[in-house]
Every structure is written in structure tokens, then in C-alpha cells.
mmCIF file of C-alpha atoms and ligand atoms in Angstrom:
data_model
loop_
_atom_site.group_PDB
_atom_site.id
_atom_site.type_symbol
_atom_site.label_atom_id
_atom_site.label_comp_id
_atom_site.label_asym_id
_atom_site.label_seq_id
_atom_site.Cartn_x
_atom_site.Cartn_y
_atom_site.Cartn_z
ATOM 1 C CA MET A 1 25.259 -4.730 96.318
ATOM 2 C CA TYR A 2 23.539 -6.782 92.694
ATOM 3 C CA THR A 3 19.878 -5.153 91.730
ATOM 4 C CA LEU A 4 16.968 -7.781 92.181
ATOM 5 C CA GLY A 5 13.648 -6.911 90.101
ATOM 6 C CA VAL A 6 10.881 -9.853 91.274
ATOM 7 C CA VAL A 7 7.768 -10.496 88.516
ATOM 8 C CA GLY A 8 5.031 -12.973 90.326
ATOM 9 C CA LEU A 9 3.793 -11.365 93.841
ATOM 10 C CA GLY A 10 2.466 -14.382 95.033
ATOM 11 C CA GLU A 11 5.300 -17.056 95.825
ATOM 12 C CA GLY A 12 7.214 -13.867 94.932
ATOM 13 C CA ARG A 13 6.639 -12.236 97.909
ATOM 14 C CA SER A 14 9.023 -14.890 99.076
ATOM 15 C CA ILE A 15 11.546 -14.005 97.494
ATOM 16 C CA MET A 16 11.066 -9.644 98.252
ATOM 17 C CA SER A 17 11.529 -10.823 101.794
ATOM 18 C CA ALA A 18 14.468 -12.138 100.965
ATOM 19 C CA ALA A 19 15.907 -9.016 98.722
ATOM 20 C CA LEU A 20 14.308 -6.679 101.616
ATOM 21 C CA ARG A 21 16.438 -8.838 104.325
ATOM 22 C CA SER A 22 19.876 -9.154 102.140
ATOM 23 C CA ASP A 23 23.041 -6.623 102.263
ATOM 24 C CA ARG A 24 23.560 -8.200 99.119
ATOM 25 C CA TRP A 25 20.884 -7.730 97.329
ATOM 26 C CA GLU A 26 18.268 -3.913 96.603
ATOM 27 C CA LEU A 27 15.238 -4.855 95.739
ATOM 28 C CA ARG A 28 13.998 -1.983 92.930
ATOM 29 C CA GLN A 29 11.261 -3.417 91.575
ATOM 30 C CA VAL A 30 8.565 -5.719 91.092
ATOM 31 C CA CYS A 31 5.870 -6.545 88.931
ATOM 32 C CA ASP A 32 2.571 -8.552 88.846
ATOM 33 C CA LEU A 33 -0.519 -7.846 85.781
ATOM 34 C CA ASN A 34 -2.795 -7.742 89.009
ATOM 35 C CA PRO A 35 -2.520 -4.362 90.506
ATOM 36 C CA ASN A 36 -4.000 -5.426 93.561
ATOM 37 C CA VAL A 37 -1.461 -7.730 94.277
ATOM 38 C CA CYS A 38 1.248 -5.614 93.933
ATOM 39 C CA ARG A 39 -0.430 -2.871 96.169
ATOM 40 C CA ALA A 40 -0.736 -6.127 98.818
ATOM 41 C CA ARG A 41 2.781 -6.123 98.769
ATOM 42 C CA ALA A 42 3.607 -2.336 98.638
ATOM 43 C CA ASP A 43 1.663 -2.752 102.232
ATOM 44 C CA GLU A 44 3.426 -5.596 103.628
ATOM 45 C CA PHE A 45 6.644 -4.748 103.020
ATOM 46 C CA ASP A 46 5.979 -0.655 102.986
ATOM 47 C CA PHE A 47 7.731 -0.795 98.840
ATOM 48 C CA ASP A 48 7.134 1.347 96.925
ATOM 49 C CA ARG A 49 8.491 0.990 93.156
ATOM 50 C CA TRP A 50 5.888 -1.792 91.829
ATOM 51 C CA THR A 51 4.453 -1.596 88.365
ATOM 52 C CA THR A 52 1.742 -3.833 85.976
ATOM 53 C CA SER A 53 4.260 -3.946 83.194
ATOM 54 C CA TYR A 54 6.836 -6.584 82.294
ATOM 55 C CA GLU A 55 8.825 -4.694 80.238
ATOM 56 C CA GLU A 56 8.269 -1.707 81.932
ATOM 57 C CA LEU A 57 10.320 -4.246 84.672
ATOM 58 C CA LEU A 58 13.332 -5.781 81.942
ATOM 59 C CA GLN A 59 13.894 -1.316 81.107
ATOM 60 C CA ASP A 60 15.331 -0.918 84.166
ATOM 61 C CA ASP A 61 18.876 -0.534 83.500
ATOM 62 C CA ALA A 62 20.100 -0.329 87.397
ATOM 63 C CA ILE A 63 18.872 -4.093 87.429
ATOM 64 C CA ASP A 64 20.891 -6.899 87.423
ATOM 65 C CA ALA A 65 18.608 -10.046 87.881
ATOM 66 C CA ILE A 66 14.959 -11.147 87.266
ATOM 67 C CA ALA A 67 13.554 -13.564 90.410
ATOM 68 C CA ILE A 68 10.651 -14.859 88.503
ATOM 69 C CA TYR A 69 7.740 -15.962 90.111
ATOM 70 C CA THR A 70 4.718 -16.165 87.604
ATOM 71 C CA PRO A 71 3.307 -19.146 86.388
ATOM 72 C CA ASP A 72 4.638 -22.285 85.737
ATOM 73 C CA GLN A 73 3.907 -22.397 81.686
ATOM 74 C CA LEU A 74 5.167 -18.316 81.516
ATOM 75 C CA HIS A 75 8.318 -19.046 82.459
ATOM 76 C CA TYR A 76 10.424 -19.465 79.162
ATOM 77 C CA ALA A 77 8.677 -16.041 77.802
ATOM 78 C CA HIS A 78 10.008 -14.438 81.237
ATOM 79 C CA MET A 79 13.123 -15.765 81.161
ATOM 80 C CA LYS A 80 14.455 -15.201 77.450
ATOM 81 C CA GLN A 81 12.733 -11.747 77.548
ATOM 82 C CA ALA A 82 14.889 -11.115 80.836
ATOM 83 C CA LEU A 83 18.250 -12.807 79.321
ATOM 84 C CA GLU A 84 17.365 -10.601 75.999
ATOM 85 C CA ALA A 85 17.344 -7.550 77.918
ATOM 86 C CA GLY A 86 20.518 -8.655 79.109
ATOM 87 C CA LYS A 87 19.443 -9.297 82.978
ATOM 88 C CA HIS A 88 20.486 -12.119 84.980
ATOM 89 C CA ALA A 89 17.358 -15.159 85.916
ATOM 90 C CA ILE A 90 16.523 -17.035 88.489
ATOM 91 C CA CYS A 91 13.700 -19.035 88.099
ATOM 92 C CA THR A 92 11.511 -20.791 90.861
ATOM 93 C CA LYS A 93 10.648 -24.800 89.514
ATOM 94 C CA PRO A 94 9.937 -25.563 87.545
ATOM 95 C CA LEU A 95 12.387 -24.145 84.719
ATOM 96 C CA LEU A 96 10.844 -25.347 81.901
ATOM 97 C CA LEU A 97 7.328 -27.792 81.303
ATOM 98 C CA SER A 98 8.501 -29.349 78.723
ATOM 99 C CA LEU A 99 12.225 -29.532 76.301
ATOM 100 C CA ASN A 100 10.871 -27.029 73.986
ATOM 101 C CA GLY A 101 12.575 -23.961 74.169
ATOM 102 C CA ALA A 102 15.457 -26.347 76.020
ATOM 103 C CA GLN A 103 18.305 -25.264 73.844
ATOM 104 C CA GLU A 104 17.778 -22.511 73.030
ATOM 105 C CA LEU A 105 17.648 -20.809 76.057
ATOM 106 C CA ILE A 106 21.296 -22.735 77.309
ATOM 107 C CA GLU A 107 22.171 -20.751 73.599
ATOM 108 C CA LEU A 108 20.423 -17.735 75.131
ATOM 109 C CA SER A 109 22.277 -17.384 78.077
ATOM 110 C CA ALA A 110 25.597 -18.885 76.761
ATOM 111 C CA ARG A 111 25.260 -15.884 73.809
ATOM 112 C CA THR A 112 23.935 -13.605 76.628
ATOM 113 C CA GLY A 113 26.861 -14.474 78.900
ATOM 114 C CA LYS A 114 24.203 -14.088 81.525
ATOM 115 C CA HIS A 115 23.114 -17.299 84.188
ATOM 116 C CA VAL A 116 19.949 -18.919 84.432
ATOM 117 C CA PHE A 117 19.632 -19.972 87.914
ATOM 118 C CA VAL A 118 17.047 -22.446 89.001
ATOM 119 C CA GLY A 119 14.814 -21.877 92.220
ATOM 120 C CA GLN A 120 15.087 -25.096 93.281
ATOM 121 C CA SER A 121 14.235 -23.789 97.219
ATOM 122 C CA SER A 122 14.428 -27.866 98.827
ATOM 123 C CA ARG A 123 18.526 -27.796 98.155
ATOM 124 C CA PHE A 124 18.266 -24.765 100.601
ATOM 125 C CA PHE A 125 15.969 -25.808 103.466
ATOM 126 C CA GLU A 126 18.513 -26.297 106.273
ATOM 127 C CA PRO A 127 18.414 -30.030 107.006
ATOM 128 C CA MET A 128 19.202 -30.396 103.217
ATOM 129 C CA LEU A 129 22.383 -28.060 103.646
ATOM 130 C CA ARG A 130 23.854 -30.187 106.269
ATOM 131 C CA GLN A 131 23.264 -34.022 103.955
ATOM 132 C CA ARG A 132 24.949 -32.187 101.380
ATOM 133 C CA GLU A 133 27.719 -31.489 103.467
ATOM 134 C CA ASP A 134 28.018 -34.301 105.349
ATOM 135 C CA PHE A 135 27.398 -36.233 101.613
ATOM 136 C CA GLU A 136 30.326 -33.587 100.400
ATOM 137 C CA ALA A 137 32.721 -35.034 103.721
ATOM 138 C CA GLY A 138 32.622 -38.627 102.315
ATOM 139 C CA LYS A 139 30.142 -39.760 105.543
ATOM 140 C CA HIS A 140 28.402 -41.847 103.454
ATOM 141 C CA GLY A 141 31.437 -43.354 102.158
ATOM 142 C CA GLU A 142 30.189 -44.956 98.559
ATOM 143 C CA LEU A 143 26.028 -44.412 98.126
ATOM 144 C CA GLU A 144 24.497 -47.192 96.969
ATOM 145 C CA THR A 145 20.684 -45.713 96.399
ATOM 146 C CA VAL A 146 18.239 -42.345 97.519
ATOM 147 C CA GLU A 147 15.140 -41.852 97.662
ATOM 148 C CA ALA A 148 13.650 -39.065 97.824
ATOM 149 C CA HIS A 149 9.745 -38.254 97.900
ATOM 150 C CA TYR A 150 7.281 -35.297 97.422
ATOM 151 C CA ILE A 151 4.017 -36.420 99.316
ATOM 152 C CA THR A 152 1.066 -33.713 99.891
ATOM 153 C CA ASP A 153 -2.003 -32.467 100.299
ATOM 154 C CA GLY A 154 -2.535 -30.193 97.247
ATOM 155 C CA ARG A 155 -6.542 -30.251 96.625
ATOM 156 C CA TRP A 156 -5.709 -26.457 97.590
ATOM 157 C CA PHE A 157 -3.851 -25.832 94.442
ATOM 158 C CA LEU A 158 -6.172 -27.525 92.289
ATOM 159 C CA GLU A 159 -8.217 -23.738 93.262
ATOM 160 C CA LYS A 160 -5.468 -21.727 91.141
ATOM 161 C CA GLY A 161 -7.049 -20.977 87.953
ATOM 162 C CA TRP A 162 -3.795 -21.574 85.873
ATOM 163 C CA SER A 163 -3.060 -25.580 87.543
ATOM 164 C CA ARG A 164 -6.555 -26.044 85.698
ATOM 165 C CA GLN A 165 -4.551 -24.550 82.421
ATOM 166 C CA ALA A 166 -2.712 -26.674 79.775
ATOM 167 C CA GLY A 167 0.754 -27.009 80.467
ATOM 168 C CA PHE A 168 0.262 -27.843 84.049
ATOM 169 C CA SER A 169 1.264 -30.967 85.838
ATOM 170 C CA TRP A 170 1.625 -32.518 89.425
ATOM 171 C CA MET A 171 4.998 -34.382 88.528
ATOM 172 C CA TYR A 172 6.616 -30.578 87.351
ATOM 173 C CA ASN A 173 5.001 -28.798 89.194
ATOM 174 C CA PHE A 174 5.692 -30.998 92.438
ATOM 175 C CA MET A 175 7.359 -33.807 91.961
ATOM 176 C CA ILE A 176 10.075 -32.156 90.470
ATOM 177 C CA HIS A 177 11.274 -30.664 94.036
ATOM 178 C CA ALA A 178 11.678 -34.761 95.483
ATOM 179 C CA ALA A 179 13.342 -35.651 91.027
ATOM 180 C CA ASP A 180 15.976 -32.392 91.722
ATOM 181 C CA LEU A 181 16.733 -34.138 95.301
ATOM 182 C CA VAL A 182 17.821 -37.196 93.368
ATOM 183 C CA ARG A 183 19.525 -35.712 90.211
ATOM 184 C CA TRP A 184 21.661 -33.770 92.403
ATOM 185 C CA TYR A 185 23.208 -36.906 94.074
ATOM 186 C CA LEU A 186 22.899 -38.838 91.005
ATOM 187 C CA PRO A 187 23.706 -35.788 88.266
ATOM 188 C CA GLY A 188 24.875 -39.023 86.333
ATOM 189 C CA VAL A 189 20.889 -40.355 86.137
ATOM 190 C CA GLU A 190 20.465 -43.334 82.641
ATOM 191 C CA GLU A 191 17.544 -44.655 82.592
ATOM 192 C CA VAL A 192 14.233 -44.557 84.462
ATOM 193 C CA VAL A 193 10.717 -47.121 85.018
ATOM 194 C CA GLY A 194 7.391 -45.635 86.948
ATOM 195 C CA TYR A 195 4.619 -45.627 86.700
ATOM 196 C CA GLY A 196 1.744 -42.916 86.454
ATOM 197 C CA ARG A 197 -2.085 -42.643 88.034
ATOM 198 C CA CYS A 198 -4.661 -39.845 88.142
ATOM 199 C CA SER A 199 -6.875 -40.330 91.074
ATOM 200 C CA GLU A 200 -10.477 -39.168 90.827
ATOM 201 C CA THR A 201 -10.180 -36.040 93.030
ATOM 202 C CA SER A 202 -8.239 -34.184 89.836
ATOM 203 C CA ARG A 203 -10.204 -35.387 87.762
ATOM 204 C CA SER A 204 -12.844 -33.910 89.854
ATOM 205 C CA TYR A 205 -11.059 -30.522 89.586
ATOM 206 C CA GLY A 206 -11.156 -31.024 84.992
ATOM 207 C CA LEU A 207 -7.745 -32.045 85.394
ATOM 208 C CA ASP A 208 -6.161 -34.997 83.713
ATOM 209 C CA ALA A 209 -2.413 -35.253 85.091
ATOM 210 C CA TRP A 210 -0.959 -37.845 87.363
ATOM 211 C CA ASP A 211 -0.976 -37.181 91.263
ATOM 212 C CA ASN A 212 0.704 -40.485 92.172
ATOM 213 C CA MET A 213 3.247 -41.143 90.822
ATOM 214 C CA ARG A 214 6.682 -43.542 92.117
ATOM 215 C CA PHE A 215 9.771 -44.145 90.243
ATOM 216 C CA LEU A 216 13.019 -45.940 89.692
ATOM 217 C CA LEU A 217 16.085 -44.265 88.526
ATOM 218 C CA ARG A 218 19.377 -45.736 87.803
ATOM 219 C CA ASP A 219 22.766 -44.532 86.811
ATOM 220 C CA GLY A 220 26.222 -45.555 85.206
ATOM 221 C CA GLU A 221 27.226 -46.758 87.623
ATOM 222 C CA GLY A 222 24.057 -48.732 88.814
ATOM 223 C CA ARG A 223 23.021 -46.920 91.335
ATOM 224 C CA ILE A 224 19.207 -46.173 92.600
ATOM 225 C CA GLY A 225 17.041 -43.200 93.014
ATOM 226 C CA VAL A 226 14.029 -43.459 94.193
ATOM 227 C CA VAL A 227 11.553 -40.969 93.426
ATOM 228 C CA SER A 228 7.716 -40.311 94.379
ATOM 229 C CA GLY A 229 4.786 -38.277 94.853
ATOM 230 C CA SER A 230 1.502 -38.442 95.716
ATOM 231 C CA TYR A 231 -0.814 -34.619 95.247
ATOM 232 C CA THR A 232 -4.793 -35.202 96.183
ATOM 233 C CA LEU A 233 -4.210 -37.737 98.949
ATOM 234 C CA PRO A 234 -4.960 -37.150 102.692
ATOM 235 C CA THR A 235 -2.220 -37.855 103.971
ATOM 236 C CA LEU A 236 -0.320 -38.717 107.737
ATOM 237 C CA GLY A 237 0.624 -35.823 108.814
ATOM 238 C CA ARG A 238 4.289 -34.332 108.760
ATOM 239 C CA ASP A 239 5.248 -36.515 112.248
ATOM 240 C CA ALA A 240 4.280 -40.146 110.570
ATOM 241 C CA GLU A 241 5.402 -39.039 107.228
ATOM 242 C CA PRO A 242 7.889 -36.139 106.135
ATOM 243 C CA THR A 243 6.504 -33.546 103.093
ATOM 244 C CA ILE A 244 9.431 -34.095 101.356
ATOM 245 C CA GLN A 245 12.220 -36.530 102.470
ATOM 246 C CA CYS A 246 15.306 -36.991 101.215
ATOM 247 C CA THR A 247 17.686 -40.418 102.140
ATOM 248 C CA LEU A 248 21.048 -41.683 101.166
ATOM 249 C CA ARG A 249 22.352 -44.633 101.957
ATOM 250 C CA GLY A 250 25.730 -45.370 101.660
ATOM 251 C CA THR A 251 28.536 -47.481 102.416
ATOM 252 C CA LYS A 252 29.343 -45.857 105.918
ATOM 253 C CA GLY A 253 26.389 -44.441 106.619
ATOM 254 C CA SER A 254 22.273 -42.619 105.762
ATOM 255 C CA SER A 255 20.530 -39.732 106.106
ATOM 256 C CA ARG A 256 17.640 -37.927 105.885
ATOM 257 C CA ALA A 257 16.688 -34.408 105.470
ATOM 258 C CA GLU A 258 12.769 -33.614 106.231
ATOM 259 C CA TYR A 259 10.867 -30.753 105.394
ATOM 260 C CA PHE A 260 8.769 -29.148 106.866
ATOM 261 C CA ARG A 261 10.129 -30.161 110.045
ATOM 262 C CA LEU A 262 13.802 -28.905 110.575
ATOM 263 C CA HIS A 263 14.572 -32.917 111.270
ATOM 264 C CA TYR A 264 17.963 -34.001 110.124
ATOM 265 C CA TYR A 265 18.950 -37.952 110.377
ATOM 266 C CA THR A 266 22.393 -39.014 109.969
ATOM 267 C CA HIS A 267 24.309 -42.998 111.488
ATOM 268 C CA PHE A 268 27.407 -42.764 110.370
ATOM 269 C CA ALA A 269 29.854 -45.410 110.693
ATOM 270 C CA GLY A 270 32.090 -44.363 114.419
ATOM 271 C CA GLU A 271 28.759 -41.711 114.965
ATOM 272 C CA GLY A 272 26.242 -43.549 115.509
ATOM 273 C CA LYS A 273 22.021 -42.765 115.158
ATOM 274 C CA ASN A 274 21.609 -38.964 115.222
ATOM 275 C CA VAL A 275 18.593 -36.330 114.995
ATOM 276 C CA ARG A 276 19.505 -32.812 115.182
ATOM 277 C CA THR A 277 16.454 -29.999 114.766
ATOM 278 C CA PHE A 278 16.996 -26.767 113.830
ATOM 279 C CA ASP A 279 13.600 -25.903 115.253
ATOM 280 C CA ASP A 280 15.836 -22.120 116.133
ATOM 281 C CA LEU A 281 15.517 -21.543 112.648
ATOM 282 C CA HIS A 282 11.966 -21.971 112.330
ATOM 283 C CA GLY A 283 10.931 -18.255 111.875
ATOM 284 C CA TYR A 284 13.508 -17.694 109.789
ATOM 285 C CA TYR A 285 13.116 -20.429 107.118
ATOM 286 C CA PHE A 286 8.864 -19.749 107.368
ATOM 287 C CA ARG A 287 8.144 -15.484 107.752
ATOM 288 C CA PHE A 288 4.324 -15.634 107.174
ATOM 289 C CA GLU A 289 1.189 -17.103 108.265
ATOM 290 C CA GLY A 290 1.727 -20.606 108.893
ATOM 291 C CA GLU A 291 4.539 -22.813 106.707
ATOM 292 C CA SER A 292 2.406 -21.692 103.249
ATOM 293 C CA HIS A 293 6.479 -19.382 102.241
ATOM 294 C CA HIS A 294 9.175 -20.671 103.296
ATOM 295 C CA ALA A 295 11.049 -17.392 102.476
ATOM 296 C CA GLY A 296 14.666 -19.071 104.464
ATOM 297 C CA GLU A 297 15.525 -20.873 101.157
ATOM 298 C CA TYR A 298 15.114 -18.741 98.737
ATOM 299 C CA GLN A 299 17.328 -15.707 101.810
ATOM 300 C CA ASN A 300 19.825 -18.467 101.400
ATOM 301 C CA TYR A 301 20.000 -19.159 97.491
ATOM 302 C CA ILE A 302 19.754 -15.327 96.653
ATOM 303 C CA GLU A 303 23.309 -15.041 98.957
ATOM 304 C CA TYR A 304 24.692 -17.807 97.030
ATOM 305 C CA PHE A 305 23.915 -16.221 93.348
ATOM 306 C CA ALA A 306 24.994 -13.090 95.568
ATOM 307 C CA ASP A 307 28.703 -15.297 96.153
ATOM 308 C CA ALA A 308 28.819 -17.072 92.606
ATOM 309 C CA LEU A 309 28.538 -13.171 91.029
ATOM 310 C CA ASP A 310 31.524 -12.364 93.262
ATOM 311 C CA ARG A 311 33.492 -15.223 92.615
ATOM 312 C CA GLY A 312 32.407 -14.680 88.738
ATOM 313 C CA ALA A 313 31.826 -17.834 89.671
ATOM 314 C CA THR A 314 28.429 -20.690 87.341
ATOM 315 C CA PRO A 315 25.561 -20.661 90.369
ATOM 316 C CA TYR A 316 23.944 -24.399 90.180
ATOM 317 C CA PRO A 317 21.861 -25.753 89.295
ATOM 318 C CA ASP A 318 22.463 -23.346 86.495
ATOM 319 C CA VAL A 319 20.030 -24.007 83.320
ATOM 320 C CA LYS A 320 22.163 -27.480 81.521
ATOM 321 C CA GLU A 321 21.550 -28.588 85.239
ATOM 322 C CA GLY A 322 17.569 -27.919 85.450
ATOM 323 C CA VAL A 323 17.172 -28.937 81.501
ATOM 324 C CA ARG A 324 18.846 -31.766 82.541
ATOM 325 C CA THR A 325 16.347 -32.290 85.382
ATOM 326 C CA ILE A 326 13.510 -31.279 82.904
ATOM 327 C CA ALA A 327 14.753 -34.002 80.837
ATOM 328 C CA VAL A 328 14.895 -36.690 83.727
ATOM 329 C CA LEU A 329 10.890 -35.649 84.485
ATOM 330 C CA GLU A 330 10.530 -36.870 80.348
ATOM 331 C CA ALA A 331 11.853 -39.651 81.025
ATOM 332 C CA MET A 332 9.691 -40.524 84.134
ATOM 333 C CA ARG A 333 6.482 -38.800 81.810
ATOM 334 C CA ARG A 334 7.243 -41.284 78.552
ATOM 335 C CA SER A 335 8.267 -44.695 80.629
ATOM 336 C CA ALA A 336 4.712 -43.811 83.370
ATOM 337 C CA ALA A 337 3.103 -42.811 79.508
ATOM 338 C CA ASN A 338 4.373 -46.441 77.709
ATOM 339 C CA GLY A 339 3.219 -49.194 80.476
ATOM 340 C CA GLY A 340 6.878 -48.857 82.607
ATOM 341 C CA GLU A 341 9.365 -49.131 79.394
ATOM 342 C CA ARG A 342 12.601 -48.207 80.054
ATOM 343 C CA VAL A 343 12.724 -44.338 78.699
ATOM 344 C CA ARG A 344 16.908 -44.368 78.205
ATOM 345 C CA VAL A 345 17.585 -39.776 79.330
ATOM 346 C CA GLN A 346 20.416 -39.376 76.195
ATOM 347 C CA ASP A 347 17.658 -40.372 74.340
ATOM 348 C CA ILE A 348 15.693 -37.860 74.958
ATOM 349 C CA LEU A 349 18.433 -35.522 74.606
ATOM 350 C CA ASP A 350 20.016 -36.142 71.478
ATOM 351 C CA GLU A 351 16.211 -36.454 69.938
ATOM 352 C CA ARG A 352 16.055 -32.620 70.514
ATOM 353 C CA GLY A 353 19.393 -31.995 69.898
ATOM 354 C CA ILE A 354 20.237 -30.872 72.999
ATOM 355 C CA GLU A 355 23.594 -30.746 74.976
ATOM 356 C CA ALA A 356 22.145 -30.232 78.531
HETATM 357 N N1 NAD B 1 8.821 -24.286 96.405
HETATM 358 C C1 NAD B 1 8.963 -23.084 95.551
HETATM 359 O O1 NAD B 1 9.979 -23.051 94.661
HETATM 360 C C2 NAD B 1 7.411 -22.837 95.010
HETATM 361 C C3 NAD B 1 6.644 -22.755 95.914
HETATM 362 C C4 NAD B 1 5.160 -21.854 95.958
HETATM 363 C C5 NAD B 1 5.177 -21.222 94.242
HETATM 364 N N2 NAD B 1 6.251 -21.794 93.318
HETATM 365 C C6 NAD B 1 6.516 -20.888 91.673
HETATM 366 O O2 NAD B 1 6.477 -19.934 91.855
HETATM 367 C C7 NAD B 1 5.505 -19.662 90.767
HETATM 368 C C8 NAD B 1 4.072 -19.035 91.053
HETATM 369 O O3 NAD B 1 3.348 -19.859 92.090
HETATM 370 P P1 NAD B 1 2.549 -19.254 92.902
HETATM 371 O O4 NAD B 1 1.700 -20.257 93.598
HETATM 372 O O5 NAD B 1 2.905 -17.896 92.842
HETATM 373 O O6 NAD B 1 1.424 -18.386 92.375
HETATM 374 P P2 NAD B 1 -0.130 -18.162 92.042
HETATM 375 O O7 NAD B 1 -1.048 -17.854 90.473
HETATM 376 O O8 NAD B 1 -0.664 -17.738 93.655
HETATM 377 O O9 NAD B 1 0.835 -16.235 91.700
HETATM 378 C C9 NAD B 1 1.266 -16.322 89.958
HETATM 379 C C10 NAD B 1 1.261 -14.647 90.012
HETATM 380 O O10 NAD B 1 2.231 -14.621 88.972
HETATM 381 C C11 NAD B 1 1.299 -12.975 87.984
HETATM 382 N N3 NAD B 1 1.358 -13.164 87.254
HETATM 383 C C12 NAD B 1 0.577 -14.214 85.544
HETATM 384 N N4 NAD B 1 0.989 -13.202 84.819
HETATM 385 C C13 NAD B 1 2.426 -12.421 84.949
HETATM 386 C C14 NAD B 1 2.544 -11.742 84.335
HETATM 387 N N5 NAD B 1 2.332 -12.234 82.246
HETATM 388 N N6 NAD B 1 3.231 -10.727 84.145
HETATM 389 C C15 NAD B 1 3.623 -10.241 85.653
HETATM 390 N N7 NAD B 1 2.927 -10.999 86.758
HETATM 391 C C16 NAD B 1 1.738 -12.399 86.530
HETATM 392 C C17 NAD B 1 -0.431 -13.562 88.502
HETATM 393 O O11 NAD B 1 -0.785 -12.087 88.551
HETATM 394 C C18 NAD B 1 -0.344 -13.619 90.403
HETATM 395 O O12 NAD B 1 -0.299 -13.076 91.016
HETATM 396 C C19 NAD B 1 5.275 -21.346 89.552
HETATM 397 O O13 NAD B 1 6.020 -21.245 88.501
HETATM 398 C C20 NAD B 1 5.348 -22.181 91.231
HETATM 399 O O14 NAD B 1 5.535 -23.149 90.610
HETATM 400 C C21 NAD B 1 7.069 -22.186 93.863
#
């Protein structure tokens, strides 16, 4: 049994639910600056070990890992404090909001011997897990292209105060899901080109950040990735267009994993066209009102994390993989800021002296 502390109890609610249902984890204590949020979670889960002081959480010697679900701008500071207190860190996406502090984080994780695991939740959704199994079994043959998008009407998100503060971006907070899925299959992305555009809607909320973005990525073998995001426009609805999708196309077959729908489409040589649905798992993945939170993915990743600890193995995405994804985002940002110029990911890492 491993012990978990959680900081940030908005989305942190999902990992509370996951830990309380797990036989591998004991939820030891939770923390939020806002005592009303702590009380709401205490009532919801009948769990009264809460504090408003992160320092108090870190001082608990019995905690093995801290799960961090605070606003994006605080992730670096909260991970650093967790590692320095001798805890593993499970950090929700985005790991970082820029490459500032990336090398320090890699070194701190190595020096303390504590893992930084990135909670890239989309990897742990049922259709995405099945797609990965098929990929690892070689069913796609030689992979040629990977296309991922995250398209949602996220205007509600602009009601959160911190989404309008310096540092927030749709690219780092939302589109990272699609970028991470492409990088999962094309870990050696070398080059990026693309465009971004800020709509009047984001501007009307006082946010000057691209909310429509389209990027092309290429790895060292010439394989092509596509990453797209739109965040403040009316959508077509999930039946017509998945909110998140990852499509792999290879010489022996293609597949598409979807989110929110629990649908997985395949066309592999000798198997014909198939669609698998996992609707019976809807209650496992979506535990609270509607589909606003998706705790099943967190359940899957904390069980995976515990297995890795048992085996003395590194849980992925680890800090280096997380930093490489941030470097790809930085290449996208730079390309779009410079009219679609071609940006090399390694140049960005070299400029910053990052060994990821
Ligand atoms: N799919 C996913 O993996 C997923 C989904 C949603 C949110 N997230 C991530 O979770 C994080 C939080 O998002 P959210 O939607 O829950 O935001 P939120 O604003 O609803 O919740 C953040 C909470 O952190 C608390 N907090 C702020 N500063 C704190 C501090 N110093 N110490 C302790 N608590 C503090 C706030 O009081 C608030 O309750 C973000 O980084 C977001 O990107 C990930």
C-alpha cells in the first residue's frame, strides 16, 4: 500500500475518488487553500483529513506521493517542494507552462531519486489504452501518420479567475492532450510548423491567447503528426466530432480512439472494419455529475504508478518525457508566433541546456 496526499481539490476530486477506491493506495491527507472546497470534499467523500496548508501536507512523513492539481502557474513550485520534501510527484497536465525550470526539475528528480509522473489523463482512457495495445502488437504495420485533436467549447473555463491570469494558454492547458498523444506515438518529433489565432471571444474575456491552432509535426523518419485545437467556438457535438481523438494510420491498418465517447474504431489487415464500444465502463470513467470529471483515467494511472513503484520501474510519462512535450509546445508556439516558420525541437532544448 502506498500513501497519497493531494493538493488542489477542484480536479483533485477525481484522484481523491481514485485513491479511495484503490487497494494500492491509502489517501492520507488532502489540501486546498480554500477551506470551503476542503469542507465540500470532506462531506462528499466522508473524508475529514484536510488542511489549507501545503507545508503541513509536505511535513507528513507517512506520505509517499503528492498529487498536484493546483492551477497551472503553480505546478513547478509545488513539484519542487514535493521532491524536496522527499515525496514522489504526480502532476496533472501541463507539467510546466514554459521550459523555465525544466532542467532544474529533471536534476531535482534525479538527485532526490523521486519520480515526477505526468498525469496525461487522455493516455489512460479506455479507447486510448486499447489503441496503444494494438500499436504495440504491431497491428498498424509501419506507422505513417498520427492525427490528434482536442476541440471543445471551453468558454466556461474562462470563468475561472486563474485562466485569465498571466501564464494561462489554451495551448498548454488544453491542446497539450492532443500534442501528448501525437508525441506518444512519435517520440522523436524533430520539426514543427503551424499557425495560431486568437478569436474575438477570447479577447472579450481579456485573454490574448490563441484559441484556434493547427500544427504539423515531423519525426526523424519523416512520419507526420497533426495536432489541432479550437476552444471557444460552438462545436458540432460529440456524435459528429469527438472532443479528443487520436488516429493512427499505418501500412497494415488504421485506428481511431475517441473521447468522450467510449468508442474505438479499427481497420486492420485481415480483420475488416470494426468499432468497439465500452459503454459499460461509462460509470467507471465518469463518476460525478455528467461527464465533467473523468476519474477512471486517474484510477488507471495511479494503479499503473503503484505497479511501477513495485517493480522499481519508471512510470511514464516521466519528467524527461513531460519536458520533451513542453519543448514541442514551445516549438509550436514559436512557429505560430513567427508566421509558421519551421522550428526544430532540439534547437530549443539546446538553447536552454536541457538534457531531456
Ligand atoms: N484531464 C486532466 O488531466 C485535467 C482536467 C481538468 C483540470 N486539470 C488540471 O488540474 C489543475 C486544476 O484545474 P481545476 O480545473 O481543478 O482548477 P480549479 O480552479 O477548479 O481548482 C484549483 C484548486 O486549487 C486550489 N489552490 C490554488 N492555489 C493553491 C495553493 N497554493 N495551495 C493549495 N490549493 C491551492 C484552489 O483553491 C482551487 O480549489 C490545472 O492544472 C488543470 O490543467 C487536468
